[in-house]
C-alpha cells in the first residue's frame, strides 16, 4: 500500500462499539492507520466539519441522525458533497439500497460482512491499495 | 294498565339482560383463569431480563475475543514468549465462546414465555368467539425514510451482497 493510501483519513460511524472495533481492525489489517470513530450521524457531521476526511464508512440505523440522513446532509454540503461514502448496514432490502444510491452513496455493504467484501468495496471507491 | 303483551316483552328483555350479565361474569372468570397479571409480572418480566442478559453476555464475549485477537495480531512473532501469548489468548477465546451455551439456555426460556403468551392469546380468541371483530389500531405511523428502517432481514428476506453489487455495476 502506498503511503498516500495509508494516510487517508477515514471516519467510521456506528452506534455499536463492537462494530467500530471490527471495522477499525479490518482497516488496520490492510494498512490504513488514520482512522477516527463516531457513534451517530450528528457526531460524525461535527467531525466532518472540523477536519478533512477522505472517506466515510457509516452504519444506517443510528440515533439521533441516521446514516442516510448523514449521507444526504453530506451531499447537500458544498464542502463535503464529493466525499466518498460507503454504507455498512444490516438493512438489506432493495428499497434500502435504491434509497441510499439515490442519495449518492458510493457503495453498500450488508452486515455481516467479511474482510474480502470490505476490501473489494474500498477498492471500488478509492482505487487499488 | 299493563297488558299481557307488554308484560311478555318486559320479561323477554329482562331475560336477555340476565343472559348478558351471566355471559360477562363467565367471560371475566375465564379471562381470570388465563392469569394475565402473572403473565405480565412474572413470565414477561423474566423474559425481558433474560434478553438483557443475552445482549450483555454476547457483548462481553465479543470484547474478550477481540481483545485476544488484537493481542495475538500485534504480538512480535520473533519474541520467544510468542507461543505463550498465542496459547493464553486461544484459551481465553475458547472460554469466551462458552457464552453460546448460556445464551442458548436463556433464549430457550424466552421461547417458553412466547409459547405461553401464544397459548394464552389462543384461549382468549376462543373465548371471544368467531364473531369477534378486531380493531386494527396499530398501523405503522412512520413516515419517509424512517419506513426504510427494518433491521436485519430474516433468512429468505432481503437481498444478498451479490445482488447489491449488481445495483452498483
XYZ file of C-alpha atoms in Angstrom:
298
model
C 0.000 0.000 0.000
C 1.296 3.465 -0.870
C 1.913 5.996 1.899
C -0.719 8.208 0.310
C -3.342 5.484 0.775
C -2.084 4.552 4.264
C -2.502 8.169 5.357
C -6.058 8.521 4.074
C -8.326 9.922 6.783
C -11.222 7.577 7.319
C -14.225 8.238 9.555
C -16.142 5.155 10.659
C -19.622 5.677 12.115
C -21.597 3.047 14.024
C -23.590 3.066 17.266
C -22.183 -0.358 18.215
C -18.695 -0.061 19.619
C -18.025 -3.706 18.767
C -18.711 -2.974 15.085
C -16.466 0.108 15.195
C -13.739 -2.091 16.608
C -14.243 -4.776 13.926
C -14.091 -2.233 11.071
C -11.096 -0.457 12.617
C -9.211 -3.761 12.953
C -10.017 -4.760 9.365
C -8.834 -1.367 8.098
C -5.667 -1.611 10.202
C -5.054 -5.073 8.804
C -4.958 -3.809 5.233
C -2.719 -0.895 6.207
C -4.893 2.139 6.939
C -3.687 3.939 10.034
C -5.558 7.226 10.152
C -8.980 6.213 11.424
C -11.466 8.155 13.536
C -14.744 6.960 15.019
C -18.204 8.409 15.677
C -21.221 6.723 17.236
C -24.011 8.611 15.433
C -24.663 10.890 12.485
C -24.615 14.137 14.478
C -21.198 13.450 15.998
C -19.925 12.281 12.616
C -21.080 15.509 10.969
C -19.311 17.562 13.648
C -16.086 15.656 12.932
C -16.502 16.067 9.162
C -16.898 19.822 9.600
C -13.909 20.033 11.950
C -11.226 18.313 9.872
C -10.852 16.970 6.333
C -11.614 13.294 5.665
C -11.042 11.162 2.588
C -13.696 8.525 3.232
C -16.739 7.826 5.430
C -17.851 4.297 6.293
C -21.203 4.541 8.041
C -23.926 2.386 9.540
C -27.518 3.324 8.670
C -29.663 2.645 11.750
C -28.476 5.142 14.393
C -29.962 7.818 16.615
C -30.230 10.816 16.642
C -29.138 11.056 12.987
C -29.254 8.002 10.737
C -26.593 7.091 8.201
C -28.964 8.020 5.359
C -29.589 11.461 6.894
C -25.835 11.880 7.324
C -25.295 10.936 3.668
C -27.958 13.391 2.473
C -26.507 16.156 4.658
C -23.018 15.460 3.319
C -24.216 15.523 -0.301
C -26.067 18.797 0.316
C -22.975 20.457 1.808
C -20.800 22.139 -0.817
C -17.573 21.484 1.056
C -18.355 17.789 1.660
C -20.515 16.732 -1.271
C -17.766 14.824 -3.115
C -16.659 12.852 -0.061
C -16.640 9.082 -0.789
C -19.269 7.391 1.375
C -19.773 3.655 1.992
C -22.852 2.399 3.829
C -22.339 -0.685 6.039
C -25.682 -1.869 7.340
C -27.977 -4.752 8.229
C -30.758 -3.126 6.173
C -30.784 -5.452 3.177
C -33.905 -4.697 1.189
C -33.812 -3.475 -2.399
C -35.591 -0.245 -1.423
C -32.834 0.494 1.108
C -30.076 0.109 -1.465
C -32.033 2.134 -4.020
C -32.678 4.938 -1.493
C -29.005 5.034 -0.490
C -27.938 5.048 -4.139
C -30.350 7.867 -4.962
C -28.922 9.802 -2.019
C -25.458 9.416 -3.524
C -23.797 6.545 -1.685
C -20.664 5.218 -3.402
C -21.055 1.640 -2.247
C -23.146 -0.512 0.054
C -22.080 -3.400 2.285
C -24.606 -5.596 4.030
C -23.841 -6.939 7.534
C -22.495 -9.435 8.396
C -19.593 -8.941 6.017
C -16.063 -10.264 5.731
C -12.657 -8.667 5.172
C -12.692 -9.548 1.455
C -16.007 -7.719 0.914
C -14.799 -4.616 2.754
C -11.574 -4.688 0.778
C -13.317 -5.025 -2.597
C -15.705 -2.152 -1.851
C -12.833 0.045 -0.677
C -11.030 -0.726 -3.935
C -14.173 0.137 -5.917
C -14.473 3.502 -4.151
C -10.892 4.701 -3.602
C -8.995 2.587 -6.142
C -6.354 -0.097 -5.693
C -4.318 -0.017 -2.478
C -102.894 -0.696 32.794
C -100.294 -3.344 31.936
C -101.319 -5.554 29.031
C -100.273 -9.155 28.603
C -98.148 -8.283 25.533
C -96.212 -5.571 27.406
C -95.547 -7.970 30.270
C -94.204 -10.613 27.885
C -91.917 -8.103 26.179
C -90.571 -6.880 29.548
C -89.901 -10.454 30.650
C -88.067 -11.183 27.382
C -85.931 -8.077 27.809
C -85.217 -8.982 31.439
C -84.141 -12.494 30.393
C -81.841 -11.124 27.686
C -80.185 -8.724 30.128
C -79.807 -11.539 32.634
C -78.203 -13.759 29.984
C -75.842 -10.937 29.007
C -74.851 -10.428 32.649
C -74.194 -14.176 33.018
C -72.002 -14.121 29.856
C -69.983 -11.197 31.201
C -69.442 -12.918 34.553
C -68.393 -16.127 32.751
C -66.018 -14.239 30.439
C -64.403 -12.472 33.427
C -63.898 -15.821 35.140
C -62.299 -17.310 32.045
C -60.051 -14.273 31.471
C -59.036 -14.513 35.138
C -58.097 -18.165 34.630
C -55.596 -17.026 31.986
C -53.812 -15.161 34.818
C -52.787 -12.119 32.734
C -51.219 -10.296 35.708
C -48.973 -13.296 36.488
C -48.018 -13.493 32.832
C -47.117 -9.785 32.826
C -45.341 -9.544 36.172
C -43.516 -12.878 36.179
C -43.111 -14.505 32.767
C -42.722 -11.427 30.571
C -40.603 -9.501 33.118
C -38.301 -12.533 33.393
C -38.086 -12.852 29.603
C -37.091 -9.170 29.338
C -34.350 -9.675 31.936
C -33.152 -12.770 30.061
C -32.927 -10.727 26.847
C -30.896 -8.023 28.599
C -28.516 -10.696 29.913
C -28.164 -12.154 26.405
C -27.180 -8.759 24.991
C -24.698 -8.255 27.857
C -23.158 -11.726 27.539
C -22.710 -11.516 23.758
C -21.123 -8.070 24.090
C -18.720 -9.266 26.799
C -17.790 -12.347 24.765
C -17.199 -10.274 21.617
C -14.943 -7.895 23.542
C -12.957 -10.750 25.123
C -12.495 -12.463 21.752
C -11.422 -9.213 20.091
C -9.038 -8.361 22.960
C -7.339 -11.731 22.484
C -7.261 -11.499 18.692
C -5.756 -7.990 18.908
C -3.092 -9.161 21.362
C -2.104 -12.029 19.072
C -2.080 -9.973 15.892
C 0.022 -7.228 17.476
C 2.479 -9.624 19.163
C 6.062 -9.858 17.913
C 6.415 -13.256 16.233
C 10.173 -13.249 16.890
C 9.604 -12.845 20.643
C 10.478 -16.127 22.479
C 7.293 -15.597 24.513
C 5.147 -15.526 21.349
C 3.887 -19.166 21.610
C 2.752 -18.495 25.187
C 0.918 -15.332 24.090
C -0.880 -17.327 21.393
C -1.691 -20.200 23.782
C -3.014 -17.906 26.522
C -5.174 -15.914 24.153
C -6.528 -19.016 22.388
C -7.614 -20.332 25.801
C -9.371 -17.005 26.523
C -11.198 -17.246 23.180
C -12.335 -20.817 23.941
C -13.564 -19.723 27.386
C -15.404 -16.730 25.947
C -17.227 -18.996 23.464
C -18.976 -20.617 26.449
C -21.416 -17.700 26.214
C -23.201 -19.661 23.482
C -24.286 -22.360 25.969
C -25.668 -19.832 28.496
C -27.337 -17.593 25.952
C -28.827 -20.702 24.307
C -30.449 -21.625 27.639
C -31.695 -18.076 28.164
C -33.144 -17.954 24.649
C -34.873 -21.290 25.387
C -36.510 -19.684 28.420
C -37.668 -16.688 26.332
C -39.116 -19.076 23.731
C -41.087 -20.837 26.515
C -42.552 -17.482 27.559
C -43.509 -16.643 23.993
C -45.168 -20.075 23.674
C -47.105 -19.359 26.887
C -48.238 -15.945 25.607
C -49.226 -17.582 22.328
C -51.373 -20.232 24.031
C -52.992 -17.589 26.307
C -53.882 -15.462 23.282
C -55.314 -18.518 21.559
C -57.517 -19.221 24.601
C -58.609 -15.594 24.660
C -59.580 -15.721 20.982
C -61.591 -18.901 21.612
C -63.332 -17.164 24.492
C -64.188 -14.144 22.371
C -65.785 -16.403 19.778
C -65.744 -16.459 15.975
C -67.774 -13.233 15.644
C -65.172 -11.143 17.457
C -64.090 -8.190 15.333
C -60.584 -6.894 15.889
C -59.876 -3.183 15.802
C -56.730 -2.534 13.833
C -55.242 0.459 15.626
C -51.577 -0.484 15.239
C -50.854 0.986 11.854
C -47.253 1.823 11.042
C -47.229 5.581 11.605
C -43.652 6.043 10.429
C -43.094 8.383 7.518
C -40.473 8.967 4.808
C -37.021 7.446 5.282
C -37.993 6.082 8.727
C -40.066 3.452 6.893
C -36.829 2.052 5.478
C -35.544 1.087 8.926
C -36.455 -2.557 9.482
C -33.312 -4.077 10.971
C -31.607 -7.305 9.892
C -33.573 -9.343 7.365
C -34.710 -12.881 8.189
C -33.485 -15.775 6.074
C -35.124 -15.564 2.656
C -35.886 -11.867 3.083
C -33.702 -9.063 1.804
C -31.096 -9.274 -0.937
C -27.567 -10.671 -0.994
C -24.321 -8.723 -1.312
C -24.043 -10.025 -4.899
C -27.468 -8.581 -5.740
C -26.493 -5.287 -4.102
C -23.274 -5.215 -6.135
C -25.281 -5.601 -9.344
C -27.141 -2.386 -8.467
C -23.772 -0.599 -8.436
C -22.445 -2.073 -11.709
